[in-house]
Short mmCIF file of C-alpha atoms in Angstrom, two decimals:
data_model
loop_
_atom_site.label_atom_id
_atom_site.label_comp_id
_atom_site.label_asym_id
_atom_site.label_seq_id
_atom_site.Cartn_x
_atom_site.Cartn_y
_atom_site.Cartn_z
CA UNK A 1 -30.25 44.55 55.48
CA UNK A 2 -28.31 47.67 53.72
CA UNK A 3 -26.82 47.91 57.07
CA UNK A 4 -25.30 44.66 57.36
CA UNK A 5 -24.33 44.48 53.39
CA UNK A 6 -22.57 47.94 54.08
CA UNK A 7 -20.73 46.53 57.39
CA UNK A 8 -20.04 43.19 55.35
CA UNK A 9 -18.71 44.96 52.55
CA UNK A 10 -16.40 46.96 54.82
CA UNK A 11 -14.50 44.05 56.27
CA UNK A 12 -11.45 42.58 55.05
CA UNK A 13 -11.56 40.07 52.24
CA UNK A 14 -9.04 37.20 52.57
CA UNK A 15 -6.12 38.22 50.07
CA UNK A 16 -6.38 36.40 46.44
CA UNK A 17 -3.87 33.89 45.64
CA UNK A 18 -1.93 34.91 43.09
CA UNK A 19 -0.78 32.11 40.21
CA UNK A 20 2.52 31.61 41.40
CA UNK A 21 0.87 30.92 44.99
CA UNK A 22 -1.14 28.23 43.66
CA UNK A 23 1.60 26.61 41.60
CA UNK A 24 3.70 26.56 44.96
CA UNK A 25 0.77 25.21 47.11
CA UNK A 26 -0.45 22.25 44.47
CA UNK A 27 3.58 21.35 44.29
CA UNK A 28 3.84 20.85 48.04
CA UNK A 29 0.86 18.29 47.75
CA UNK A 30 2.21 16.51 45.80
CA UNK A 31 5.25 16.32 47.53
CA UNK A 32 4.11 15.02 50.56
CA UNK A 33 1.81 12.76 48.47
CA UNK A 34 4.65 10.87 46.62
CA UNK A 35 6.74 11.14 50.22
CA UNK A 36 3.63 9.53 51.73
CA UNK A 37 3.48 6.36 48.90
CA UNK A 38 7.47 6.09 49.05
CA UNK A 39 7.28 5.58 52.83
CA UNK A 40 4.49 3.04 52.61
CA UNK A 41 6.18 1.60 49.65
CA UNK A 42 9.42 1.45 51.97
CA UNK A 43 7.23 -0.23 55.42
CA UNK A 44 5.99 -2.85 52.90
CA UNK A 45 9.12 -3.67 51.18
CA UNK A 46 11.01 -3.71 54.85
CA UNK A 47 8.05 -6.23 56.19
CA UNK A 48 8.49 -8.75 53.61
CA UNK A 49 12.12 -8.40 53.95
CA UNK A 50 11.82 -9.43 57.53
CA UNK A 51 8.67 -11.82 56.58
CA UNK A 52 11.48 -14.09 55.11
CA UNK A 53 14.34 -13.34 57.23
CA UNK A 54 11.58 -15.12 60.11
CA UNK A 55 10.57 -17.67 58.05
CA UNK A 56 14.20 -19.10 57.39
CA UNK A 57 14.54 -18.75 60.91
CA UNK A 58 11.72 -20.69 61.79
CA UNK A 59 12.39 -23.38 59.22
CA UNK A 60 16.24 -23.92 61.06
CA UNK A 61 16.06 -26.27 63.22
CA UNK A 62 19.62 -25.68 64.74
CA UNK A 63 18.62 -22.06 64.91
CA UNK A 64 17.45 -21.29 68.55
CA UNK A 65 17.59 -16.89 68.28
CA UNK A 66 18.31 -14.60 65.74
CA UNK A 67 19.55 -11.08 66.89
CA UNK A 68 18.79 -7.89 64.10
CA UNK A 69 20.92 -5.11 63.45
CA UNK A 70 20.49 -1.63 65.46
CA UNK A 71 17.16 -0.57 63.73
CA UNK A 72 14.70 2.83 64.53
CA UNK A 73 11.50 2.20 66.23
CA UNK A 74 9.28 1.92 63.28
CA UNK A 75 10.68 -0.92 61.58
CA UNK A 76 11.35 -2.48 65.23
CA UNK A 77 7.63 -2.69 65.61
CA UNK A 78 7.22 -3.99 62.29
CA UNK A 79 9.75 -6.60 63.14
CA UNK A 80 8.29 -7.48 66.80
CA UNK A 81 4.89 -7.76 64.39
CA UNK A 82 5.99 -10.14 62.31
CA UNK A 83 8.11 -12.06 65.04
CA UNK A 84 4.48 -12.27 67.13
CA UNK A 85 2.33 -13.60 64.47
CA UNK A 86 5.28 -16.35 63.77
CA UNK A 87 4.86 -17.25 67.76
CA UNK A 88 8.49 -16.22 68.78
CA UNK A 89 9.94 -14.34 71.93
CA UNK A 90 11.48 -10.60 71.07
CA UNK A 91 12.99 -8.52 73.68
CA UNK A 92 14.78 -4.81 72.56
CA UNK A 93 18.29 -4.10 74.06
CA UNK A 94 21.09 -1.43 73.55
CA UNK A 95 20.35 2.18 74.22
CA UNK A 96 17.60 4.21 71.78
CA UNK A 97 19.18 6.00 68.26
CA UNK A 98 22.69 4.12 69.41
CA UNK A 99 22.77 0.14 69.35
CA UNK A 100 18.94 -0.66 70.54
CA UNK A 101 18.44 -3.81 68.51
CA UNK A 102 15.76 -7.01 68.52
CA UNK A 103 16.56 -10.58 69.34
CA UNK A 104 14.22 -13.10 68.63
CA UNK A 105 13.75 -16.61 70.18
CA UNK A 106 11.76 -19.86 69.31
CA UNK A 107 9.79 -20.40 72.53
CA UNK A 108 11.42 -23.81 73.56
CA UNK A 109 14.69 -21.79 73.74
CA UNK A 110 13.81 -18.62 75.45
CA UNK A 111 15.81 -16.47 77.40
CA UNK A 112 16.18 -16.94 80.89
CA UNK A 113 16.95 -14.03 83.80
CA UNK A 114 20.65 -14.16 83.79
CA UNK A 115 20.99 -14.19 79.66
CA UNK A 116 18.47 -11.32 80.04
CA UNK A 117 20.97 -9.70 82.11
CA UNK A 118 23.89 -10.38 80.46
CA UNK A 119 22.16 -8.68 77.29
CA UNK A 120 20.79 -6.07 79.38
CA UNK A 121 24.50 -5.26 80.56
CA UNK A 122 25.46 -5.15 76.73
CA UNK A 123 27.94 -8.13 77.06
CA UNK A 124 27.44 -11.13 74.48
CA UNK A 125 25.47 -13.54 75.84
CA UNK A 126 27.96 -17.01 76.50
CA UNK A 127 26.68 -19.43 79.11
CA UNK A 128 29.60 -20.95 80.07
CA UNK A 129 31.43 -17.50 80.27
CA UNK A 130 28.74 -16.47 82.22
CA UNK A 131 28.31 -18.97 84.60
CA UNK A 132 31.62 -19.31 85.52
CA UNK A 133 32.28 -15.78 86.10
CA UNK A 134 29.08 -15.50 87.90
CA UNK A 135 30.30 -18.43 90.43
CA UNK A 136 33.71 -16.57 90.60
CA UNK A 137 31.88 -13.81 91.88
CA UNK A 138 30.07 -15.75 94.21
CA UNK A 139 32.90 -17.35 96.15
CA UNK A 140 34.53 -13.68 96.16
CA UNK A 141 31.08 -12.49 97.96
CA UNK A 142 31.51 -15.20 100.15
CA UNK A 143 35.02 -14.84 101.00
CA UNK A 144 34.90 -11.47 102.04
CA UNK A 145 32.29 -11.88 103.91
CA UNK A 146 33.36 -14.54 105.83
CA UNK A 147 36.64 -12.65 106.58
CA UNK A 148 34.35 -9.41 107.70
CA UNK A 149 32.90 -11.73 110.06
CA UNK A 150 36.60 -13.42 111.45
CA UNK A 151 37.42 -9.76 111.68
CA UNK A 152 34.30 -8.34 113.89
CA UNK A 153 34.99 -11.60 115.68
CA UNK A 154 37.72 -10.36 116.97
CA UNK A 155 36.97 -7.10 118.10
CA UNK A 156 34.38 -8.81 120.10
CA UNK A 157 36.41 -10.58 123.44
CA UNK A 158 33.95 -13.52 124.91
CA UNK A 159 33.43 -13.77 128.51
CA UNK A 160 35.61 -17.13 128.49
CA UNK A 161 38.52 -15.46 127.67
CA UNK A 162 37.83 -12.38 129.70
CA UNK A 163 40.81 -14.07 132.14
CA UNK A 164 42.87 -14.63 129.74
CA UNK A 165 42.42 -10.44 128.24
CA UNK A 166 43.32 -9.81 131.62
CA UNK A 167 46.04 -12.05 132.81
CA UNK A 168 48.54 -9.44 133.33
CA UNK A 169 46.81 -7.96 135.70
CA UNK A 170 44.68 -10.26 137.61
CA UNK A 171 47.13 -13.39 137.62
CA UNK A 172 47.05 -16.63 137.04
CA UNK A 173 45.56 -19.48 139.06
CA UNK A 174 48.25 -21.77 137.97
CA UNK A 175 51.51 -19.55 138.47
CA UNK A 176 49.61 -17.93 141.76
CA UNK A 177 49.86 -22.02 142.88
CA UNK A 178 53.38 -22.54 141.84
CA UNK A 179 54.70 -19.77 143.96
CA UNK A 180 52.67 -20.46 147.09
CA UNK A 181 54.33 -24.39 146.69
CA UNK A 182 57.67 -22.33 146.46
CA UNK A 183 57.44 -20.48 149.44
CA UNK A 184 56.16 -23.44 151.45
CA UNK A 185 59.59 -25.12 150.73
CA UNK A 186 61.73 -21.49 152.09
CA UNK A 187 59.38 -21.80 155.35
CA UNK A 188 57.28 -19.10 154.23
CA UNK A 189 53.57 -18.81 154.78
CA UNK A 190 51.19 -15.72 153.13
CA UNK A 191 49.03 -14.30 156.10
CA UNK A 192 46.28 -15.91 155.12
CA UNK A 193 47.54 -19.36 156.05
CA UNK A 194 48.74 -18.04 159.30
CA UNK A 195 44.93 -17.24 160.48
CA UNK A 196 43.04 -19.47 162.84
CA UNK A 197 40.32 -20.47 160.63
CA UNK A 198 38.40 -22.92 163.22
CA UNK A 199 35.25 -22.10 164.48
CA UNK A 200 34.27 -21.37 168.23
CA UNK A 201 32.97 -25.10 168.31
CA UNK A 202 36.28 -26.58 166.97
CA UNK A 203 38.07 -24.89 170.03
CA UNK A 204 35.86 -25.87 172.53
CA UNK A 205 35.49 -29.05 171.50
CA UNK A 206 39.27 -29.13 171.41
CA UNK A 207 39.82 -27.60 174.85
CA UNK A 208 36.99 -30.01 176.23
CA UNK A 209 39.33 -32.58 174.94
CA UNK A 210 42.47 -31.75 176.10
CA UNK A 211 40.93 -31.13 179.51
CA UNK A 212 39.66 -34.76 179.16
CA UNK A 213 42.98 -36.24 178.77
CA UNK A 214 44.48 -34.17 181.82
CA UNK A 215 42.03 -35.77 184.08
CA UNK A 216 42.78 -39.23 182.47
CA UNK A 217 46.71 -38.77 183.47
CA UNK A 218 46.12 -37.16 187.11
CA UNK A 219 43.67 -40.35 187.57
CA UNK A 220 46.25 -42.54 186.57
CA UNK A 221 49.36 -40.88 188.20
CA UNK A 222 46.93 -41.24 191.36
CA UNK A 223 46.19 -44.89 191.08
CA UNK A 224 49.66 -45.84 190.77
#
């Protein structure tokens, strides 16, 4: 036991505040104290603020969304509280510490996808602005595509008109005819009109007539 009260008694004691320490220490509670009541003071002062600004919202009936002013996260969940209990829509837009801001809707006049969108984008939401650059856009998509598909079209020639592609070299049936009828009226015949294009049966049946009609005019010169 005089061992361990001699080792004990050896050690390091933790250093003794001095006056002004203490005095410094008990001033920084309070500090934070009276910083602590001011901010809760502040969250409750901002909630009843919005409290009403909701309530005159929901009590205008020609009101169908209410959009806040750029606020920090804090007091956007204490708004997006209060909007939930009233039973309204909030969405958050803008960028974060720049322009993110709350927009709050009565739920028979929600947002739809494209005014979502439109917000999302940062534009002001107008519907007929909207729409009507939105069908703008649409016949422009269509139009060029329809002209990127009259131009690959083209580069593709069909097998109809494979003939036609080709004209210049193959010929025409039409102008080949015209200038065989020409040269049939100057006496002139291609070589492939001047070839015998019976068969062996057409020339013997020929020759087996001819010889018939020799033998008919010797029997007659006879008779006579």
């Amino acid at each position: 036991m005089d061992l361990l009260n001699s080792i004990m008694s050896k050690m390091d004691k933790p250093p003794v505040m001095t006056d002004q320490e203490k005095e410094k220490r008990k001033k920084a509670k309070e500090m934070a104290k009276k910083m602590e009541e001011k901010h809760k003071k502040a969250t409750h002062e901002f909630r009843n603020k919005i409290e009403k600004v909701i309530e005159a919202f929901v009590e205008d009936s020609q009101a169908h969304n209410h959009t806040f002013a750029p606020m920090e996260k804090v007091q956007r969940s204490i708004v997006h509280d209060v909007a939930e209990t009233a039973g309204l829509v909030t969405y958050s837009f803008g960028e974060e510490d720049v322009d993110r801001h709350l927009v709050i809707w009565k739920k028979d006049f929600q947002p739809n996808e494209d005014e979502l969108t439109c917000r999302r984008a940062g534009q002001v939401w107008d519907p007929e602005t909207y729409y009507q650059q939105k069908q703008e856009a649409e016949q422009h998509a269509l139009k060029e595509e329809i002209e990127a598909r009259k131009r690959q079209k083209q580069k593709v020639v069909p097998k109809g008109n494979y003939h036609a592609k080709y004209e210049h070299i193959i010929g025409n049936d039409t102008m080949a005819l015209q200038r065989t009828e020409l040269k049939k009226s100057y006496g002139m015949v291609s070589s492939d009109q001047k070839k015998d294009r019976r068969t062996v049966e057409d020339i013997q049946a020929e020759l087996r007539a001819k010889k018939r009609m020799k033998l008919d005019t010797q029997s007659e010169d006879s008779s006579k």
